[in-house]
């Protein structure tokens, strides 16, 4: 493998599962990923999504960190406009104090939910406009150089938790370049601007105290299985889950007995077209086929690191996909 691999755990709550089941699966994955040699696992902040359990990444990180030993854990990311920078500095300063050298903090400016959820979070619709200033304020707390006189993060001050800018557009790329921070592009669900964003980031990057040269992390979906047929079946199930989720957001409920045939309905077919565009950066097949795709994708994305999300719905297949990828990739976290 030409780039080290990390994992994005989407903390799915599958049909028939509880949030507790999802968290137990996340711990199990982290423990195994540590053995398999993965570099890091990130969890993303989402709200008001019945199939996603990672609404409070800092709490989930603490839970997983307590049951692992060496793997890095982080937010991929915290949607900073939903929070006061001081509060996030205190949370991640606490995590870094408890688990030194193992904590990452990725930052995004999206709400992590729909407009109704934004209101429920008491978020000002314009709060994303101050994202660059909020990142700098947060960075000041963590480095011990507070930008607000008389205010420090305790814990947090001087912990130097590494920051990453997340994005799916040129805005995030430009900000990461200006601040001299690593840039993680969300190509696993929003691939359209990948090449342009990475080009801008690399062209305009300014070295900083945290980072002396550009570092690009590109998101990519994986479904690895022992046979291509099996991988295709798991990928189809993942697309079905995503279609049902999007139909639900649009107010179209799909009863469990109709789930298997939802992709054959007019509404399902229409949403599937969107899902397939969304999932354009997906490696599916045998371990060798997945590895070959990821090698090509690394070159396409000009990535220094890949962060992979296993799309398999079945829990055993979800774990097996990442195990097979580790087996075929050598030292995945090198």
Tab-separated table of C-alpha atoms in Angstrom:
chain	number	residue	atom	x	y	z
A	1	UNK	CA	0.000	0.000	0.000
A	2	UNK	CA	1.452	3.351	-1.026
A	3	UNK	CA	-0.167	5.373	1.811
A	4	UNK	CA	-0.801	4.548	5.483
A	5	UNK	CA	-4.367	3.685	6.397
A	6	UNK	CA	-6.624	4.958	9.153
A	7	UNK	CA	-10.262	4.148	9.880
A	8	UNK	CA	-13.402	6.261	9.960
A	9	UNK	CA	-15.889	4.504	12.233
A	10	UNK	CA	-19.332	5.777	11.239
A	11	UNK	CA	-20.853	4.297	14.435
A	12	UNK	CA	-23.838	2.871	12.567
A	13	UNK	CA	-26.789	1.563	14.538
A	14	UNK	CA	-28.060	-1.213	12.317
A	15	UNK	CA	-31.599	-2.564	12.164
A	16	UNK	CA	-32.362	-4.432	15.372
A	17	UNK	CA	-29.453	-2.808	17.230
A	18	UNK	CA	-29.282	-0.217	19.996
A	19	UNK	CA	-26.789	2.596	20.446
A	20	UNK	CA	-25.159	0.407	23.081
A	21	UNK	CA	-24.624	-2.304	20.467
A	22	UNK	CA	-22.978	0.257	18.199
A	23	UNK	CA	-20.607	1.414	20.940
A	24	UNK	CA	-19.633	-2.155	21.790
A	25	UNK	CA	-18.891	-2.730	18.119
A	26	UNK	CA	-16.739	0.422	18.050
A	27	UNK	CA	-14.680	-0.819	20.996
A	28	UNK	CA	-14.288	-4.223	19.369
A	29	UNK	CA	-13.185	-2.621	16.113
A	30	UNK	CA	-10.657	-0.367	17.854
A	31	UNK	CA	-9.132	-3.256	19.768
A	32	UNK	CA	-8.771	-5.295	16.612
A	33	UNK	CA	-7.559	-2.378	14.517
A	34	UNK	CA	-4.842	-1.814	17.096
A	35	UNK	CA	-3.697	-5.415	16.585
A	36	UNK	CA	-3.943	-5.101	12.798
A	37	UNK	CA	-1.687	-2.041	12.783
A	38	UNK	CA	-4.019	0.791	11.759
A	39	UNK	CA	-2.764	4.297	12.524
A	40	UNK	CA	-5.903	5.958	13.909
A	41	UNK	CA	-9.699	5.830	14.173
A	42	UNK	CA	-11.910	8.882	13.906
A	43	UNK	CA	-15.575	9.426	14.814
A	44	UNK	CA	-17.761	12.118	13.237
A	45	UNK	CA	-20.290	14.383	14.940
A	46	UNK	CA	-23.797	13.747	13.612
A	47	UNK	CA	-27.135	14.723	15.117
A	48	UNK	CA	-30.724	13.547	14.771
A	49	UNK	CA	-29.786	10.467	12.739
A	50	UNK	CA	-31.371	7.303	14.057
A	51	UNK	CA	-28.766	5.067	12.412
A	52	UNK	CA	-25.657	6.973	13.584
A	53	UNK	CA	-24.474	6.850	17.201
A	54	UNK	CA	-21.597	9.350	17.167
A	55	UNK	CA	-23.462	12.468	18.293
A	56	UNK	CA	-20.944	13.065	21.105
A	57	UNK	CA	-17.498	12.178	19.700
A	58	UNK	CA	-15.495	13.255	22.742
A	59	UNK	CA	-17.470	10.898	24.997
A	60	UNK	CA	-17.137	8.028	22.523
A	61	UNK	CA	-13.396	8.678	22.179
A	62	UNK	CA	-12.975	8.508	25.955
A	63	UNK	CA	-14.914	5.232	26.108
A	64	UNK	CA	-12.849	3.607	23.368
A	65	UNK	CA	-9.528	5.002	24.605
A	66	UNK	CA	-10.096	3.455	28.024
A	67	UNK	CA	-10.306	0.021	26.397
A	68	UNK	CA	-7.369	0.317	23.976
A	69	UNK	CA	-3.651	0.932	24.471
A	70	UNK	CA	-1.874	2.576	21.569
A	71	UNK	CA	-4.099	3.469	18.608
A	72	UNK	CA	-4.741	7.169	18.019
A	73	UNK	CA	-8.374	8.249	18.398
A	74	UNK	CA	-10.013	11.439	17.303
A	75	UNK	CA	-12.902	13.424	15.955
A	76	UNK	CA	-13.367	13.414	12.237
A	77	UNK	CA	-14.773	15.748	13.073
A	78	UNK	CA	-16.206	18.115	15.608
A	79	UNK	CA	-18.583	20.559	13.906
A	80	UNK	CA	-17.073	23.591	15.587
A	81	UNK	CA	-19.888	26.108	14.900
A	82	UNK	CA	-22.097	23.942	17.151
A	83	UNK	CA	-19.807	24.620	20.127
A	84	UNK	CA	-17.858	27.245	22.003
A	85	UNK	CA	-14.146	26.808	21.189
A	86	UNK	CA	-13.305	26.925	24.902
A	87	UNK	CA	-15.612	23.975	25.599
A	88	UNK	CA	-13.997	21.874	22.855
A	89	UNK	CA	-10.526	22.827	24.101
A	90	UNK	CA	-11.471	21.651	27.585
A	91	UNK	CA	-12.957	18.391	26.292
A	92	UNK	CA	-10.000	17.478	24.108
A	93	UNK	CA	-7.521	18.819	26.641
A	94	UNK	CA	-9.075	16.391	29.106
A	95	UNK	CA	-8.780	13.540	26.603
A	96	UNK	CA	-5.131	14.359	25.857
A	97	UNK	CA	-4.369	14.546	29.576
A	98	UNK	CA	-5.949	11.140	30.161
A	99	UNK	CA	-4.516	9.503	27.027
A	100	UNK	CA	-1.365	11.462	26.134
A	101	UNK	CA	-0.136	11.247	22.554
A	102	UNK	CA	-3.249	9.468	21.289
A	103	UNK	CA	-5.795	12.220	20.572
A	104	UNK	CA	-6.603	14.015	17.280
A	105	UNK	CA	-9.056	16.859	16.729
A	106	UNK	CA	-10.557	17.239	13.259
A	107	UNK	CA	-12.750	20.285	12.722
A	108	UNK	CA	-15.585	20.965	10.294
A	109	UNK	CA	-17.974	23.850	9.804
A	110	UNK	CA	-21.137	21.956	8.740
A	111	UNK	CA	-24.016	21.580	11.230
A	112	UNK	CA	-23.883	17.778	11.301
A	113	UNK	CA	-27.646	17.628	10.797
A	114	UNK	CA	-30.611	19.302	9.106
A	115	UNK	CA	-32.053	22.772	9.657
A	116	UNK	CA	-34.475	21.624	12.357
A	117	UNK	CA	-31.577	20.029	14.195
A	118	UNK	CA	-29.579	23.229	13.840
A	119	UNK	CA	-32.325	25.066	15.679
A	120	UNK	CA	-32.495	22.381	18.355
A	121	UNK	CA	-28.762	22.840	18.922
A	122	UNK	CA	-29.393	26.577	19.440
A	123	UNK	CA	-26.973	27.227	16.606
A	124	UNK	CA	-27.062	30.578	14.843
A	125	UNK	CA	-27.467	29.943	11.101
A	126	UNK	CA	-24.611	32.408	10.522
A	127	UNK	CA	-22.220	30.769	12.995
A	128	UNK	CA	-20.324	28.963	10.239
A	129	UNK	CA	-19.127	32.352	8.989
A	130	UNK	CA	-16.750	32.679	11.947
A	131	UNK	CA	-15.252	29.209	11.540
A	132	UNK	CA	-11.702	30.447	10.732
A	133	UNK	CA	-11.667	32.719	13.792
A	134	UNK	CA	-13.096	29.934	15.955
A	135	UNK	CA	-10.347	27.543	14.818
A	136	UNK	CA	-7.704	30.100	15.783
A	137	UNK	CA	-9.352	30.689	19.155
A	138	UNK	CA	-9.435	26.937	19.812
A	139	UNK	CA	-5.823	26.567	18.706
A	140	UNK	CA	-4.823	29.346	21.102
A	141	UNK	CA	-6.365	27.545	24.058
A	142	UNK	CA	-4.623	24.253	23.222
A	143	UNK	CA	-1.207	25.785	22.621
A	144	UNK	CA	-1.334	27.946	25.737
A	145	UNK	CA	-1.492	31.188	23.768
A	146	UNK	CA	-5.073	32.219	24.403
A	147	UNK	CA	-6.492	34.881	22.102
A	148	UNK	CA	-8.910	36.002	24.828
A	149	UNK	CA	-7.147	37.783	27.653
A	150	UNK	CA	-7.542	36.115	31.026
A	151	UNK	CA	-9.191	32.944	29.633
A	152	UNK	CA	-7.405	29.588	29.531
A	153	UNK	CA	-8.566	26.019	28.971
A	154	UNK	CA	-8.067	23.815	32.027
A	155	UNK	CA	-7.365	21.055	31.090
A	156	UNK	CA	-6.211	21.958	27.598
A	157	UNK	CA	-3.635	24.694	27.950
A	158	UNK	CA	-0.324	23.535	26.519
A	159	UNK	CA	-1.578	20.095	25.463
A	160	UNK	CA	-1.030	20.923	21.770
A	161	UNK	CA	-3.701	18.512	20.573
A	162	UNK	CA	-3.094	18.324	16.791
A	163	UNK	CA	-5.764	20.006	14.686
A	164	UNK	CA	-7.006	18.872	11.267
A	165	UNK	CA	-9.287	20.807	8.947
A	166	UNK	CA	-12.044	18.694	7.380
A	167	UNK	CA	-13.799	19.702	4.223
A	168	UNK	CA	-15.486	18.811	0.963
A	169	UNK	CA	-14.871	22.095	-0.832
A	170	UNK	CA	-12.215	24.644	-1.706
A	171	UNK	CA	-13.039	26.639	1.434
A	172	UNK	CA	-11.646	24.011	3.800
A	173	UNK	CA	-8.642	23.449	1.555
A	174	UNK	CA	-7.787	27.137	1.538
A	175	UNK	CA	-8.201	27.484	5.293
A	176	UNK	CA	-6.028	24.438	6.023
A	177	UNK	CA	-3.349	25.799	3.694
A	178	UNK	CA	-3.405	29.269	5.257
A	179	UNK	CA	-3.201	27.901	8.806
A	180	UNK	CA	-0.599	25.259	7.941
A	181	UNK	CA	-2.757	22.384	9.175
A	182	UNK	CA	-3.392	18.895	7.766
A	183	UNK	CA	-6.377	18.682	5.414
A	184	UNK	CA	-8.823	15.775	5.389
A	185	UNK	CA	-11.127	15.677	2.357
A	186	UNK	CA	-14.524	13.954	2.645
A	187	UNK	CA	-14.281	12.107	-0.665
A	188	UNK	CA	-16.040	9.109	0.888
A	189	UNK	CA	-19.355	10.963	0.516
A	190	UNK	CA	-18.654	14.213	-1.390
A	191	UNK	CA	-16.035	13.457	-4.036
A	192	UNK	CA	-16.706	16.172	-6.621
A	193	UNK	CA	-14.133	18.778	-5.587
A	194	UNK	CA	-11.411	16.357	-4.498
A	195	UNK	CA	-8.762	17.099	-7.132
A	196	UNK	CA	-9.295	20.871	-7.141
A	197	UNK	CA	-9.295	21.101	-3.338
A	198	UNK	CA	-6.107	19.079	-2.934
A	199	UNK	CA	-4.376	21.070	-5.671
A	200	UNK	CA	-5.313	24.362	-3.986
A	201	UNK	CA	-4.195	23.098	-0.568
A	202	UNK	CA	-0.820	21.920	-1.808
A	203	UNK	CA	-0.238	25.060	-3.862
A	204	UNK	CA	-1.070	27.538	-1.091
A	205	UNK	CA	0.212	25.661	1.984
A	206	UNK	CA	2.104	27.779	4.515
A	207	UNK	CA	4.274	25.923	7.072
A	208	UNK	CA	3.254	26.284	10.713
A	209	UNK	CA	4.400	25.272	14.176
A	210	UNK	CA	2.306	22.090	13.835
A	211	UNK	CA	3.197	21.113	10.268
A	212	UNK	CA	6.123	21.900	7.982
A	213	UNK	CA	4.717	20.459	4.749
A	214	UNK	CA	1.250	19.606	3.357
A	215	UNK	CA	-0.488	16.489	4.623
A	216	UNK	CA	-3.582	15.268	2.784
A	217	UNK	CA	-5.931	12.641	4.193
A	218	UNK	CA	-8.529	11.386	1.703
A	219	UNK	CA	-11.662	9.499	2.719
A	220	UNK	CA	-12.611	6.359	0.811
A	221	UNK	CA	-15.179	3.596	1.310
A	222	UNK	CA	-14.137	-0.048	1.336
A	223	UNK	CA	-15.965	-3.345	1.079
A	224	UNK	CA	-13.450	-6.197	1.018
A	225	UNK	CA	-14.546	-9.825	1.084
A	226	UNK	CA	-13.138	-13.230	0.214
A	227	UNK	CA	-14.875	-13.154	-3.184
A	228	UNK	CA	-15.964	-10.390	-5.536
A	229	UNK	CA	-19.535	-11.709	-5.432
A	230	UNK	CA	-19.688	-11.479	-1.663
A	231	UNK	CA	-18.233	-7.972	-1.715
A	232	UNK	CA	-20.829	-6.908	-4.302
A	233	UNK	CA	-23.636	-8.226	-2.074
A	234	UNK	CA	-22.335	-6.260	0.921
A	235	UNK	CA	-21.959	-3.126	-1.188
A	236	UNK	CA	-25.527	-3.475	-2.434
A	237	UNK	CA	-26.753	-3.793	1.160
A	238	UNK	CA	-24.841	-0.626	2.061
A	239	UNK	CA	-26.442	1.275	-0.812
A	240	UNK	CA	-29.851	-0.023	0.255
A	241	UNK	CA	-29.281	1.222	3.812
A	242	UNK	CA	-28.281	4.653	2.533
A	243	UNK	CA	-31.297	4.880	0.192
A	244	UNK	CA	-33.658	3.981	3.033
A	245	UNK	CA	-32.003	6.608	5.236
A	246	UNK	CA	-32.430	9.337	2.612
A	247	UNK	CA	-36.005	8.339	1.882
A	248	UNK	CA	-36.709	8.550	5.598
A	249	UNK	CA	-35.332	12.079	5.729
A	250	UNK	CA	-37.706	12.973	2.897
A	251	UNK	CA	-40.641	11.581	4.893
A	252	UNK	CA	-40.924	8.287	2.986
A	253	UNK	CA	-40.850	5.430	5.475
A	254	UNK	CA	-39.769	2.025	4.189
A	255	UNK	CA	-41.209	-0.826	6.298
A	256	UNK	CA	-38.763	-3.650	7.109
A	257	UNK	CA	-40.616	-6.114	4.878
A	258	UNK	CA	-40.089	-3.794	1.887
A	259	UNK	CA	-36.401	-3.078	2.495
A	260	UNK	CA	-35.120	-5.816	0.176
A	261	UNK	CA	-36.997	-4.445	-2.827
A	262	UNK	CA	-36.693	-0.709	-2.161
A	263	UNK	CA	-34.094	-0.261	-4.922
A	264	UNK	CA	-36.612	-1.550	-7.457
A	265	UNK	CA	-39.199	1.144	-6.695
A	266	UNK	CA	-39.287	4.433	-8.661
A	267	UNK	CA	-38.405	6.459	-5.565
A	268	UNK	CA	-35.633	4.029	-4.630
A	269	UNK	CA	-34.118	4.096	-8.106
A	270	UNK	CA	-34.078	7.881	-8.123
A	271	UNK	CA	-32.354	8.109	-4.744
A	272	UNK	CA	-29.936	5.337	-5.725
A	273	UNK	CA	-28.580	7.533	-8.528
A	274	UNK	CA	-27.693	10.147	-5.925
A	275	UNK	CA	-26.175	7.532	-3.603
A	276	UNK	CA	-23.966	6.120	-6.337
A	277	UNK	CA	-22.617	9.587	-7.114
A	278	UNK	CA	-22.072	10.137	-3.405
A	279	UNK	CA	-20.214	6.810	-3.106
A	280	UNK	CA	-18.085	7.217	-6.230
A	281	UNK	CA	-14.894	6.769	-4.189
A	282	UNK	CA	-15.533	3.186	-3.111
A	283	UNK	CA	-13.230	0.170	-3.303
A	284	UNK	CA	-15.152	-3.105	-3.484
A	285	UNK	CA	-14.005	-6.646	-4.194
A	286	UNK	CA	-11.380	-9.104	-3.060
A	287	UNK	CA	-8.522	-7.810	-0.897
A	288	UNK	CA	-6.247	-7.601	-3.927
A	289	UNK	CA	-8.872	-5.716	-5.930
A	290	UNK	CA	-9.436	-3.293	-3.065
A	291	UNK	CA	-5.709	-2.759	-2.618
A	292	UNK	CA	-5.267	-2.012	-6.317
A	293	UNK	CA	-8.122	0.494	-6.232
A	294	UNK	CA	-6.668	2.230	-3.169
A	295	UNK	CA	-3.247	2.491	-4.795
A	296	UNK	CA	-4.816	4.200	-7.813
A	297	UNK	CA	-6.980	6.380	-5.596
A	298	UNK	CA	-3.953	7.480	-3.561
A	299	UNK	CA	-2.315	8.739	-6.735
A	300	UNK	CA	-5.512	10.405	-7.952
A	301	UNK	CA	-6.071	12.170	-4.633
A	302	UNK	CA	-2.375	12.968	-4.142
A	303	UNK	CA	-2.969	11.662	-0.632
A	304	UNK	CA	-0.408	11.183	2.123
A	305	UNK	CA	-2.857	9.036	4.083
A	306	UNK	CA	-6.186	7.327	3.465
A	307	UNK	CA	-8.986	7.092	5.981
A	308	UNK	CA	-11.243	4.176	5.120
A	309	UNK	CA	-14.843	3.519	6.085
A	310	UNK	CA	-16.042	-0.078	5.952
A	311	UNK	CA	-19.512	0.042	4.398
A	312	UNK	CA	-20.555	-3.547	5.105
A	313	UNK	CA	-23.844	-3.636	7.017
A	314	UNK	CA	-23.322	-7.070	8.558
A	315	UNK	CA	-21.130	-6.648	11.649
A	316	UNK	CA	-18.915	-9.640	10.922
A	317	UNK	CA	-18.416	-8.522	7.324
A	318	UNK	CA	-17.728	-4.970	8.544
A	319	UNK	CA	-14.845	-6.205	10.689
A	320	UNK	CA	-13.669	-8.764	8.134
A	321	UNK	CA	-13.422	-6.075	5.468
A	322	UNK	CA	-10.906	-4.091	7.516
A	323	UNK	CA	-9.021	-7.212	8.588
A	324	UNK	CA	-8.624	-8.351	4.977
A	325	UNK	CA	-7.441	-4.897	3.987
A	326	UNK	CA	-4.817	-4.936	6.747
A	327	UNK	CA	-3.659	-8.425	5.720
A	328	UNK	CA	-3.114	-7.428	2.111
A	329	UNK	CA	-1.638	-3.991	2.807
A	330	UNK	CA	1.284	-4.925	5.021
A	331	UNK	CA	2.071	-2.362	7.774
A	332	UNK	CA	-1.083	-0.301	7.247
A	333	UNK	CA	-0.146	2.425	9.684
A	334	UNK	CA	3.422	2.886	8.494
